mmCIF file of C-alpha atoms in Angstrom:
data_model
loop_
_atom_site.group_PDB
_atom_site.id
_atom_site.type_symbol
_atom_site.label_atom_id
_atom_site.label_comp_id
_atom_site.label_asym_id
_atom_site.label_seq_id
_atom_site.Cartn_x
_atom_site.Cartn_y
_atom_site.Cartn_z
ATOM 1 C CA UNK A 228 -4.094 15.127 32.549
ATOM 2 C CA UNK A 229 -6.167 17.796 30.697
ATOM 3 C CA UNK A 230 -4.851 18.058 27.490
ATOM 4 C CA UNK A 231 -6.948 21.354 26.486
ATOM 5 C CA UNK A 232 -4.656 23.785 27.839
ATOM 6 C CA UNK A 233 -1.558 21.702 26.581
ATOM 7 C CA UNK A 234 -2.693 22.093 23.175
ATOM 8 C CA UNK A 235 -3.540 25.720 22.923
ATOM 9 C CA UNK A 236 -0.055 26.754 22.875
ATOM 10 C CA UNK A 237 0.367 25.940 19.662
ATOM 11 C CA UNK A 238 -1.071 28.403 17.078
ATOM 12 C CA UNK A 239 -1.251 27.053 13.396
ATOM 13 C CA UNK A 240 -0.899 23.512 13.003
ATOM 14 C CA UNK A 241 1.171 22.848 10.249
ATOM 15 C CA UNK A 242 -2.160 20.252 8.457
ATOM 16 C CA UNK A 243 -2.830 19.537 4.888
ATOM 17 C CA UNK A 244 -1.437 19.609 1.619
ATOM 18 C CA UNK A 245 -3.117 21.171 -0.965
ATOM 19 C CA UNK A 246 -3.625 17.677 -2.740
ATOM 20 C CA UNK A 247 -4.729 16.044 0.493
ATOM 21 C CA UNK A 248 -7.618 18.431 1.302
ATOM 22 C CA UNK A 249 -8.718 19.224 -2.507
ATOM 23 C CA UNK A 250 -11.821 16.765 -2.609
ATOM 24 C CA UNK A 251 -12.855 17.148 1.039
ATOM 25 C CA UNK A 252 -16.885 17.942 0.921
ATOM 26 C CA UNK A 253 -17.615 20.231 3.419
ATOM 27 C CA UNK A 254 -14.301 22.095 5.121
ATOM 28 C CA UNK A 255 -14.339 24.603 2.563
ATOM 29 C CA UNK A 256 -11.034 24.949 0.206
ATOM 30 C CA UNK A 257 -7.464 23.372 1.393
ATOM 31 C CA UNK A 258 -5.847 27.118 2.060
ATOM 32 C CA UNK A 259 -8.999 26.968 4.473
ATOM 33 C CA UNK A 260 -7.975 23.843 6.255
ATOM 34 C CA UNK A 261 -3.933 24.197 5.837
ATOM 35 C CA UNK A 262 -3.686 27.717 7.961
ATOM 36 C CA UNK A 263 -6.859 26.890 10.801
ATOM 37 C CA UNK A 264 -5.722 27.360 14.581
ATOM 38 C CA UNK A 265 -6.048 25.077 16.740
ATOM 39 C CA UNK A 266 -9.431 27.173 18.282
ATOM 40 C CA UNK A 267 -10.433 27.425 14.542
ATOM 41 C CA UNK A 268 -10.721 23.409 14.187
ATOM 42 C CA UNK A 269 -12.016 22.792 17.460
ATOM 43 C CA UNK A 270 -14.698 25.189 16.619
ATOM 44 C CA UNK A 271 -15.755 23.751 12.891
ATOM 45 C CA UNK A 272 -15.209 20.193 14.715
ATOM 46 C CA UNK A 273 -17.934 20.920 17.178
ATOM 47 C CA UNK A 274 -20.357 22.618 14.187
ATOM 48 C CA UNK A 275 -19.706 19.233 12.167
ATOM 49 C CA UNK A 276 -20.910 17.357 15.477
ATOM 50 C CA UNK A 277 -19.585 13.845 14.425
ATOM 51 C CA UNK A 278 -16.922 11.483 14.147
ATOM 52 C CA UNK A 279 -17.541 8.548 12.482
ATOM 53 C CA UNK A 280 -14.708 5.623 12.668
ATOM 54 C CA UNK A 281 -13.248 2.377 11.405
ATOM 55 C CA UNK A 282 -11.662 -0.378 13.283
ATOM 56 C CA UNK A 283 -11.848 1.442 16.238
ATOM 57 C CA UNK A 284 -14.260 -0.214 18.509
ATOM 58 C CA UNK A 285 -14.633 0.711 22.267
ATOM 59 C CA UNK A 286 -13.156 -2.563 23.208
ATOM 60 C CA UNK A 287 -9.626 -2.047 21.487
ATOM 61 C CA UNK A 288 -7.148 -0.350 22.980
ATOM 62 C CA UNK A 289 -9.691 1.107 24.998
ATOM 63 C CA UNK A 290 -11.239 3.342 22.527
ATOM 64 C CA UNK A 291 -14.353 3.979 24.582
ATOM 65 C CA UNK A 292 -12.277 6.418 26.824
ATOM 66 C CA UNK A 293 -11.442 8.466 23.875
ATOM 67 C CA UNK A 294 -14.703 8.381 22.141
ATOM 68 C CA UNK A 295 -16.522 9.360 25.558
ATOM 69 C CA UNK A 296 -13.777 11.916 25.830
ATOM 70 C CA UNK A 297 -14.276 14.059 22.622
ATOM 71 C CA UNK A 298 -18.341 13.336 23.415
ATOM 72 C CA UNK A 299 -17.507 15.283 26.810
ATOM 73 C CA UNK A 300 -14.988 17.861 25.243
ATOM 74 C CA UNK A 301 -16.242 18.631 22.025
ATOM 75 C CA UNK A 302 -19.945 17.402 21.754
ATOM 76 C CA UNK A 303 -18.659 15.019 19.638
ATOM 77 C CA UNK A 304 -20.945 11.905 18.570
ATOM 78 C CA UNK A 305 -19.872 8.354 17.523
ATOM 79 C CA UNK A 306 -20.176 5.503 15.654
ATOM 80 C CA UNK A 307 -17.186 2.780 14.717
ATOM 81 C CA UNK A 308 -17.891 -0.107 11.990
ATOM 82 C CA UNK A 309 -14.609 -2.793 13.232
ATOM 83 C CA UNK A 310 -12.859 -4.124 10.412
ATOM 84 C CA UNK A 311 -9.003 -5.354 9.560
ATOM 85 C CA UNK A 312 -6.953 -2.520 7.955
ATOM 86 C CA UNK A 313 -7.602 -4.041 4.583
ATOM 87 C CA UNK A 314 -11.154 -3.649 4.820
ATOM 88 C CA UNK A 315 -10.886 0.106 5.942
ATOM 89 C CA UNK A 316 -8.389 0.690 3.103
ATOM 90 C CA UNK A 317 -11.107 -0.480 0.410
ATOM 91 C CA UNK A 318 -14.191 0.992 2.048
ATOM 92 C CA UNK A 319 -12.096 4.531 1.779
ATOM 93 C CA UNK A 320 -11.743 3.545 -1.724
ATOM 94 C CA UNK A 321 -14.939 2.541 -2.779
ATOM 95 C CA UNK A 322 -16.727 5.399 -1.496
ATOM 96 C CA UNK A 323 -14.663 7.914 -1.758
ATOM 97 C CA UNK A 324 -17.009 11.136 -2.122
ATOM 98 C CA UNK A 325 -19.560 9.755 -1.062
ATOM 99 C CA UNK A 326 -17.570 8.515 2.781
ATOM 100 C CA UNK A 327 -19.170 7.116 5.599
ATOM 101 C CA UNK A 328 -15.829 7.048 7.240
ATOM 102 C CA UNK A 329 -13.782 10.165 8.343
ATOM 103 C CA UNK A 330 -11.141 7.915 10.049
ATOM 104 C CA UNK A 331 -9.530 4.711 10.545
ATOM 105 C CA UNK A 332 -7.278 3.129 12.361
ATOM 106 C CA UNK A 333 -4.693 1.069 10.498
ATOM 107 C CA UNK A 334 -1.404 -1.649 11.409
ATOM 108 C CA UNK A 335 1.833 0.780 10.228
ATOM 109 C CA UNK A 336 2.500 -1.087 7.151
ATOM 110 C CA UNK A 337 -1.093 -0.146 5.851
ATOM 111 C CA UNK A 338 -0.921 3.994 6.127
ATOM 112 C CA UNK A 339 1.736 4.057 3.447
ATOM 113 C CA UNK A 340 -0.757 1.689 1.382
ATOM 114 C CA UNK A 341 -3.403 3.944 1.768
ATOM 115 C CA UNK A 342 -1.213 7.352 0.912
ATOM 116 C CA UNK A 343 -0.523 5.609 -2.028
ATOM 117 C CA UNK A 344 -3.895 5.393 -3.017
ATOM 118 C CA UNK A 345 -4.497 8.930 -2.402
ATOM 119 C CA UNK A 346 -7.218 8.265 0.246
ATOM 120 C CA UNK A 347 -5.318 10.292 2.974
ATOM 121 C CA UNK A 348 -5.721 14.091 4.446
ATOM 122 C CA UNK A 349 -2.267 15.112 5.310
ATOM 123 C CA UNK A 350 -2.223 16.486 8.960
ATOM 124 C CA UNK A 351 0.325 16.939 11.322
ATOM 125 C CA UNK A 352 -0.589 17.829 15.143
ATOM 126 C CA UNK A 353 0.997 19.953 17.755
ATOM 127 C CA UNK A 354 2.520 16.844 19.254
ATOM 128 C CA UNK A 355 4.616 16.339 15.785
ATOM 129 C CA UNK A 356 8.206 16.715 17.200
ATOM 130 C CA UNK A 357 7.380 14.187 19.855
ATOM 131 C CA UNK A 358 6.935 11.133 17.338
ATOM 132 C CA UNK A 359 9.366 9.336 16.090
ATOM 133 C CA UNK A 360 10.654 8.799 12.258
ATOM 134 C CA UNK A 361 10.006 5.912 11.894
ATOM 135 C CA UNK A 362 6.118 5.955 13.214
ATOM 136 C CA UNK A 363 4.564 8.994 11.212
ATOM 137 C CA UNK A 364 4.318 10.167 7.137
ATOM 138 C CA UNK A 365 6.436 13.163 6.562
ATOM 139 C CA UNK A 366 3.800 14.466 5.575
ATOM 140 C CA UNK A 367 1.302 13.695 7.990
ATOM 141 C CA UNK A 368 -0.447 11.074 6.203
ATOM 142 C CA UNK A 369 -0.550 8.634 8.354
ATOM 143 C CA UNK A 370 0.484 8.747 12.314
ATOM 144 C CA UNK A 371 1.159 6.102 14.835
ATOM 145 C CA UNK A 372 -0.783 6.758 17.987
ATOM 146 C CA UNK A 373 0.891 3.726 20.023
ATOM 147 C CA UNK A 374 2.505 0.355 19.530
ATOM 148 C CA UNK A 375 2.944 -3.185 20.281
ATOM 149 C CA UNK A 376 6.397 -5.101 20.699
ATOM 150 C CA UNK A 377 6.277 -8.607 20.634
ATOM 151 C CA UNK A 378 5.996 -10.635 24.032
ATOM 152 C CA UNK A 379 6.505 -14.157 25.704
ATOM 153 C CA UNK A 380 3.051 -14.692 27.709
ATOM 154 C CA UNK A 381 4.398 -17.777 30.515
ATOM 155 C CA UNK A 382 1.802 -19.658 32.389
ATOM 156 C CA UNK A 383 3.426 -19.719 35.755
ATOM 157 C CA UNK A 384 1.273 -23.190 36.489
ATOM 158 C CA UNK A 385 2.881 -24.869 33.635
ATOM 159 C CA UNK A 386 6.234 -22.918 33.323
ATOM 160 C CA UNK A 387 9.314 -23.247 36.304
ATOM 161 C CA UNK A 388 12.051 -21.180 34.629
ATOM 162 C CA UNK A 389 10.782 -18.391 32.091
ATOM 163 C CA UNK A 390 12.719 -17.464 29.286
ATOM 164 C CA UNK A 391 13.269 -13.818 28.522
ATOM 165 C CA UNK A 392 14.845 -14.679 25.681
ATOM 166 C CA UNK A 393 14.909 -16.157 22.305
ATOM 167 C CA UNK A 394 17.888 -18.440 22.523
ATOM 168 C CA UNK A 395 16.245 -18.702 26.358
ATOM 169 C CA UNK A 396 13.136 -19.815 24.791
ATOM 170 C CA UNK A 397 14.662 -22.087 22.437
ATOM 171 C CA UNK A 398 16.985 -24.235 24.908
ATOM 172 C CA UNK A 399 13.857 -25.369 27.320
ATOM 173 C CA UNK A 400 11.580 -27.798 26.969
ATOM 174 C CA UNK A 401 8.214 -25.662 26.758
ATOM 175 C CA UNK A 402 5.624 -25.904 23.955
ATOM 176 C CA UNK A 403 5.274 -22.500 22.531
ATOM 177 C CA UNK A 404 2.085 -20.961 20.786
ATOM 178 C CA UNK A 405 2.224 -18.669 17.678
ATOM 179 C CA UNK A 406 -1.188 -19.549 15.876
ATOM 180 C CA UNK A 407 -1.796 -19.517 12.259
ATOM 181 C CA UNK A 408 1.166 -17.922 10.682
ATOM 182 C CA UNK A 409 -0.019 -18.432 7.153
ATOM 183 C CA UNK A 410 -2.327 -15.401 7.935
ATOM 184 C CA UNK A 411 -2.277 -13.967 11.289
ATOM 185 C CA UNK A 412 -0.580 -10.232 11.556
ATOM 186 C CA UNK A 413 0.815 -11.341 15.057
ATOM 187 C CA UNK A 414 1.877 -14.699 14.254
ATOM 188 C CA UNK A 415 4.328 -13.210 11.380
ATOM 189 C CA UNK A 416 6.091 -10.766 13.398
ATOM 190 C CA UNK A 417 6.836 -13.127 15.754
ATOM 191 C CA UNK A 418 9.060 -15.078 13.274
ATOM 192 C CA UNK A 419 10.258 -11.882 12.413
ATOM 193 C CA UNK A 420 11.367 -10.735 15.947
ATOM 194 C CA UNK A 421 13.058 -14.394 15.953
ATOM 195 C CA UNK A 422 14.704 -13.546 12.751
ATOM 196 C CA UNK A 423 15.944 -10.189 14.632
ATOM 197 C CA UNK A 424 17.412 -12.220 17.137
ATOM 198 C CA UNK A 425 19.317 -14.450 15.132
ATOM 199 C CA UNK A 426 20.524 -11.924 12.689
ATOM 200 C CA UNK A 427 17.709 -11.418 10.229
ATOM 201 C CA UNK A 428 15.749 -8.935 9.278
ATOM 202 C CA UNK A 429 12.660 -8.313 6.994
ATOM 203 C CA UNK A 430 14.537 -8.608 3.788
ATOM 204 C CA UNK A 431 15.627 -11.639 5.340
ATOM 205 C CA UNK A 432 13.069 -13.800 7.328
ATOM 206 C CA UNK A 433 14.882 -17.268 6.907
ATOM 207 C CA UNK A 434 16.797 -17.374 10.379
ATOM 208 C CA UNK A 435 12.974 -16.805 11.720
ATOM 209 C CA UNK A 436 11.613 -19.491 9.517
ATOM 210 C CA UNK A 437 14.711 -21.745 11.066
ATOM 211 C CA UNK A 438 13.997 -21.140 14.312
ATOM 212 C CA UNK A 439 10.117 -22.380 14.813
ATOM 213 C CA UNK A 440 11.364 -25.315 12.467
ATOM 214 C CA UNK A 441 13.192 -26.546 15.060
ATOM 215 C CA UNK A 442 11.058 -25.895 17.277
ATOM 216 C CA UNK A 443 8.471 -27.992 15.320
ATOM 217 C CA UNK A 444 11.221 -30.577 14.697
ATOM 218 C CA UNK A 445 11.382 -30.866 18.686
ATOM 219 C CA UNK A 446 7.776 -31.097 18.483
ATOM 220 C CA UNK A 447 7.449 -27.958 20.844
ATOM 221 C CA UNK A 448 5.532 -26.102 18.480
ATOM 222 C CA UNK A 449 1.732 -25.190 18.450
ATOM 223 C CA UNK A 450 0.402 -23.864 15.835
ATOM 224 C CA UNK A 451 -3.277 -23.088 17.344
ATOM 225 C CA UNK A 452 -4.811 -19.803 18.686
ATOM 226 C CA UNK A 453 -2.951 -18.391 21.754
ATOM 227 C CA UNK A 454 -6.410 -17.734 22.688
ATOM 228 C CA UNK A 455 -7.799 -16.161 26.324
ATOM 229 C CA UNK A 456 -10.040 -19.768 26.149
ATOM 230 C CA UNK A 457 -6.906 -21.504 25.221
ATOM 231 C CA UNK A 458 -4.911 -19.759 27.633
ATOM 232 C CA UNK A 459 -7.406 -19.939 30.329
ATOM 233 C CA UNK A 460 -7.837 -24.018 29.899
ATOM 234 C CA UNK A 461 -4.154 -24.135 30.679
ATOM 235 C CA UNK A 462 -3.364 -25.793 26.657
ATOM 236 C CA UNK A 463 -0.654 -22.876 26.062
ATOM 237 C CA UNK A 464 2.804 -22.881 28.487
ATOM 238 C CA UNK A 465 4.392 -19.772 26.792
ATOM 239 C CA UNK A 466 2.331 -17.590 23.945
ATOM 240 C CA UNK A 467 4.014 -15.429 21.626
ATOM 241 C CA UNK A 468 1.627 -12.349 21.652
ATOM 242 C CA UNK A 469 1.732 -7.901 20.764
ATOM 243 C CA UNK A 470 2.242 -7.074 24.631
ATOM 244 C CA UNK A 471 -0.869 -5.346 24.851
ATOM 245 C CA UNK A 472 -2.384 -8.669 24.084
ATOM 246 C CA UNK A 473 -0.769 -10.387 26.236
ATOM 247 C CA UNK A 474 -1.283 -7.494 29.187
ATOM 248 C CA UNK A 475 -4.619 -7.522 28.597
ATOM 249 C CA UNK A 476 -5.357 -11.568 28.617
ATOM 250 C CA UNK A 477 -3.502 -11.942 31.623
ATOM 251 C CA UNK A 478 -5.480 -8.835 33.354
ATOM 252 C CA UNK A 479 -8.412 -10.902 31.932
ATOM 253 C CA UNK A 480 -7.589 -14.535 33.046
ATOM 254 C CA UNK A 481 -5.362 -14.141 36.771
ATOM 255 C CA UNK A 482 -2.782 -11.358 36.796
ATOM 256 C CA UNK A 483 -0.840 -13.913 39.113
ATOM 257 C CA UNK A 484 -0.952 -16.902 36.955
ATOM 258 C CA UNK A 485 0.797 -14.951 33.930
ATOM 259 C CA UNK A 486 4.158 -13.301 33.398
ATOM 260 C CA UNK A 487 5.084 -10.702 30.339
ATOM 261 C CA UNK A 488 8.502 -9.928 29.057
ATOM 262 C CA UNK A 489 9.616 -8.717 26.007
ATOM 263 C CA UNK A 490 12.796 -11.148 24.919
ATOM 264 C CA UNK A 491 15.699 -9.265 25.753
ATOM 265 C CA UNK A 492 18.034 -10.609 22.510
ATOM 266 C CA UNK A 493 15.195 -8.756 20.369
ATOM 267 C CA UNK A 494 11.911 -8.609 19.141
ATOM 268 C CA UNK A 495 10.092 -6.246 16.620
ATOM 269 C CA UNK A 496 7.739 -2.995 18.019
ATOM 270 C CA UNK A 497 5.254 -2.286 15.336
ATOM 271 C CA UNK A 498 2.469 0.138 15.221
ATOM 272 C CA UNK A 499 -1.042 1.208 14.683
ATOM 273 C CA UNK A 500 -1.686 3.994 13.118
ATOM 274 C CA UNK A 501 -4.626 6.834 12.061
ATOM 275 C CA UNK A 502 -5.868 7.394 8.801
ATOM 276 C CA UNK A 503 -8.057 10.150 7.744
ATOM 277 C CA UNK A 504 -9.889 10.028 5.013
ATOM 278 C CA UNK A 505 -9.522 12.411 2.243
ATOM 279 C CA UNK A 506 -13.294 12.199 1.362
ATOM 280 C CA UNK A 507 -14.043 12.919 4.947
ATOM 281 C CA UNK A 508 -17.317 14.797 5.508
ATOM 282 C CA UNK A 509 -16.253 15.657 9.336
ATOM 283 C CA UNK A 510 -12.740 16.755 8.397
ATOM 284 C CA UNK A 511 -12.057 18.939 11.426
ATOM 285 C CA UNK A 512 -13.766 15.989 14.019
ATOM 286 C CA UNK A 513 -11.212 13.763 12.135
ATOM 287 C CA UNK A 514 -8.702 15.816 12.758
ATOM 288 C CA UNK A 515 -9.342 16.826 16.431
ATOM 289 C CA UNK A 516 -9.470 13.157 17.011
ATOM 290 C CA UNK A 517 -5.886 12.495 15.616
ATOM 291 C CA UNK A 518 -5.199 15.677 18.042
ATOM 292 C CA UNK A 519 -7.147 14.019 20.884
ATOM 293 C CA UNK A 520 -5.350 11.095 20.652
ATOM 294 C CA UNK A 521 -1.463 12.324 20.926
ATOM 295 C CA UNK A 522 -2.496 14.154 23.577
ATOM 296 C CA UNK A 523 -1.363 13.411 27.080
ATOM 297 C CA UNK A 524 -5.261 12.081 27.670
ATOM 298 C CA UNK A 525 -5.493 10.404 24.559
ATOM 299 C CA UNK A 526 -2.517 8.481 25.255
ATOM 300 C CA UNK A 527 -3.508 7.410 28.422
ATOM 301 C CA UNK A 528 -6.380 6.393 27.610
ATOM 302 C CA UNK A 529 -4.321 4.004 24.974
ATOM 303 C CA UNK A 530 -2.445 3.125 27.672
ATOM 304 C CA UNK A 531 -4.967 1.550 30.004
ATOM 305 C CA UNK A 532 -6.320 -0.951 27.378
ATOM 306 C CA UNK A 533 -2.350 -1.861 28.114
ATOM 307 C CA UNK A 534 -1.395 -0.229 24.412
ATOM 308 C CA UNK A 535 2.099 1.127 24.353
ATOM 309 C CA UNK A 536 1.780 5.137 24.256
ATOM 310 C CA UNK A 537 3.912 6.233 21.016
ATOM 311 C CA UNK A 538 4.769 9.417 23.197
ATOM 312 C CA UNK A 539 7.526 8.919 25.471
ATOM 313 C CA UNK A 540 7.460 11.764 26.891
ATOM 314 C CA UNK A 541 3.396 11.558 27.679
ATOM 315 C CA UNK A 542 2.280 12.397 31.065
ATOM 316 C CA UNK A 543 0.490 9.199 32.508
ATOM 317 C CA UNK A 544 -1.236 8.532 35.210
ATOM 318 C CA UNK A 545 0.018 6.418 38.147
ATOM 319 C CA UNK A 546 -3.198 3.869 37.115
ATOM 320 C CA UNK A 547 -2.146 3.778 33.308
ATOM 321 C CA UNK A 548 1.877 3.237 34.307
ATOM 322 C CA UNK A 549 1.092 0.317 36.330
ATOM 323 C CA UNK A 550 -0.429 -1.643 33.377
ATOM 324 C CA UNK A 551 2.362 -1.260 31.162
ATOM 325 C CA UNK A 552 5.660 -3.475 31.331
ATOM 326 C CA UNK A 553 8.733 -1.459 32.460
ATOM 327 C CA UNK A 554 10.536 0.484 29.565
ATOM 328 C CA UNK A 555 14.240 -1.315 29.661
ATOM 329 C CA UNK A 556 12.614 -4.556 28.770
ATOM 330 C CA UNK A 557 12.236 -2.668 25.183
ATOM 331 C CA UNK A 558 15.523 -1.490 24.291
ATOM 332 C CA UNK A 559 15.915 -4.386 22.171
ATOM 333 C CA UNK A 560 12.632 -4.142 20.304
ATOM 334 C CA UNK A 561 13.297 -2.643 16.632
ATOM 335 C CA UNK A 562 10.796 -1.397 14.422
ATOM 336 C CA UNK A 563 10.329 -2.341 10.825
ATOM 337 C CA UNK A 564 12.213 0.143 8.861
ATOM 338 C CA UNK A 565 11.938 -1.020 4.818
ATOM 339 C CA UNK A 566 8.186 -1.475 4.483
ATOM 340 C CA UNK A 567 8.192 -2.368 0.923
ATOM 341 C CA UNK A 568 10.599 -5.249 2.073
ATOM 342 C CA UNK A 569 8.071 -6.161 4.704
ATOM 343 C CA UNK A 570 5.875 -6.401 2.579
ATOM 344 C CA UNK A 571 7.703 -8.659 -0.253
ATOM 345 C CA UNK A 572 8.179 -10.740 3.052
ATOM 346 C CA UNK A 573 5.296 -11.451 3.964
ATOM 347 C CA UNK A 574 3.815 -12.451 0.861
ATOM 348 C CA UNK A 575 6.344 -15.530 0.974
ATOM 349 C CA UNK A 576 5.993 -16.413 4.684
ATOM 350 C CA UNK A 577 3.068 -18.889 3.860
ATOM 351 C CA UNK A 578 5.077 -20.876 1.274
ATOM 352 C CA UNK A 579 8.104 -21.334 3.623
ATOM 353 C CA UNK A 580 5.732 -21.684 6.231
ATOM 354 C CA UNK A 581 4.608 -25.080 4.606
ATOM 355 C CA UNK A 582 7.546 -25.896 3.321
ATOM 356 C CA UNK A 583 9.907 -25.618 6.268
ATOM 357 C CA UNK A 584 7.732 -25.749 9.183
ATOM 358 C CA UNK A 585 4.610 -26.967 9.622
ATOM 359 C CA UNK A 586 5.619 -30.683 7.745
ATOM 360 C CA UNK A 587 7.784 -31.342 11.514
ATOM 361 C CA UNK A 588 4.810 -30.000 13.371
ATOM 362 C CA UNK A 589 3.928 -33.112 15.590
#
């Protein structure tokens, strides 16, 4: 579990592009920053002292490990301001030299949003190789540190014969809960994991969009918050929720009342991922935290607030392991591979939303 010694095999980090480092305030110049060991940045991260964060409060994901981690490492002191990706997107962007942020933690779809912008520092980590294509920038913009697949949460009171799948799902009688799909992240990748199953994808949402309309048709649908006060008041009989939600609410509620399974037809695995801002004025504490948390610790730590580690091949402990679902229920779970579709998609989902399902919700 210590991830020091893991890390100081590696010797220069291949980190920042010359464009992605040229307005940073205090690191010096970008040859500076691009050719630092690993000592090197743990070093200046220690002299900068600080890490300051956004949307990546102590109670998600377990953050607090991590935080009180690098305090106990590195010296390193705190403070997180919790917002939605879009906010941490625009607060990089209004105060860009003049950042209170040095990182963020964003949903996948949003680090290529933000690279765009050119709010990003480029930086790859010693733990590189081990993440896959489809969850990192190839340039180290932006880097998933761990994931969530979406899950059917049962309420064993309510539910006899669980479905573990969609068509499973579809052929019962029970009420399912997505909540507001005109706006929630989670609700819209259900409907896209349902359009996986039935042969969609996200250029093409519609068998999704079919699927909860019958659903709604059979009046089986419920459109409200698959809440832990919802859940807990027994109003919900199966919840479509990330997995770590869904872990975590029935850790929360009664780990006996509440079974997980990811539906074995499909679903979609999408990902959260760090941002470091260009601006920063801790560059090498922003960094070191990226480092921190793709290390075997780091992911751990992600793991016990029952978030998916993005490193398979991360060494967990026996107390993390036994909070995650087993890893054969996920060999159906696809990422999102044409973000600029995704993104098209979602901007209709509301419309058909209306259109197609909620006028049969009973």
């Amino acid at each position: 579990m210590k991830w020091r010694n893991h890390l100081l095999v590696a010797t220069v980090l291949s980190v920042c592009t010359l464009a992605a480092c040229s307005n940073d305030v205090d690191s010096g110049s970008a040859q500076d920053l691009g050719n630092l060991k690993l000592e090197e940045i743990e070093e200046k991260a220690k002299q900068e002292g600080k890490i300051n964060s956004v949307g990546m409060p102590d109670t998600w994901a377990n953050w607090k490990d991590t935080w009180e981690g690098l305090g106990t490492e590195y010296s390193l002191k705190h403070v997180d301001t919790d917002m939605s990706s879009a906010e941490e997107i625009a607060k990089f962007e209004a105060e860009k030299a003049n950042a209170s942020a040095d990182i963020g933690d964003v949903g996948i779809a949003y680090g290529p949003i933000a690279e765009q912008k050119d709010l990003t520092l480029a930086y790859k980590t010693s733990y590189w190789d081990d993440i896959p294509e489809w969850a990192k920038d190839d340039d180290g913009d932006w880097v998933v540190g761990y994931t969530g697949t979406i899950s059917f949460l049962a309420d064993k009171n309510k539910v006899a014969k669980i479905p573990t799948s969609w068509e499973e799902l579809l052929n019962s009688n029970y009420k399912v809960a997505i909540g507001d799909a005109l706006a929630a992240n989670q609700a819209q990748f259900a409907i896209l994991a349902a359009a996986f199953a039935n042969g969609g994808d996200e250029k093409n949402i519609e068998p999704g969009i079919e699927y909860f309309a019958k659903l709604a048709e059979q009046g089986r649908l419920l459109t409200t918050d698959p809440s832990v006060a919802n859940l807990e008041k027994g109003e919900v009989e199966i919840a479509l929720l990330w997995d770590f939600n869904a872990l975590g609410y029935r850790e929360q509620i009664d780990k006996d009342r509440f079974d997980v399974t990811i539906p074995s037809d499909a679903s979609v695995v999408s990902g959260y991922a760090t941002i470091i801002n260009k601006y920063a004025k801790n560059p090498h504490a922003a960094m070191l935290t990226r480092e921190y948390i793709l290390s075997d610790k780091g992911q751990d730590n992600l793991a016990k607030g029952y978030a998916r580690p993005i490193r398979e091949n991360a060494k967990l402990s026996d107390e993390a392991k036994s909070l995650l679902l087993d890893a054969d229920l996920y060999k159906n779970a696809n990422p999102v591979k044409d973000f600029s579709a995704w993104e098209a998609t979602t901007a209709q989902i509301p419309t058909l939303w209306q259109e197609k399902v909620l006028i049969h919700v009973k």
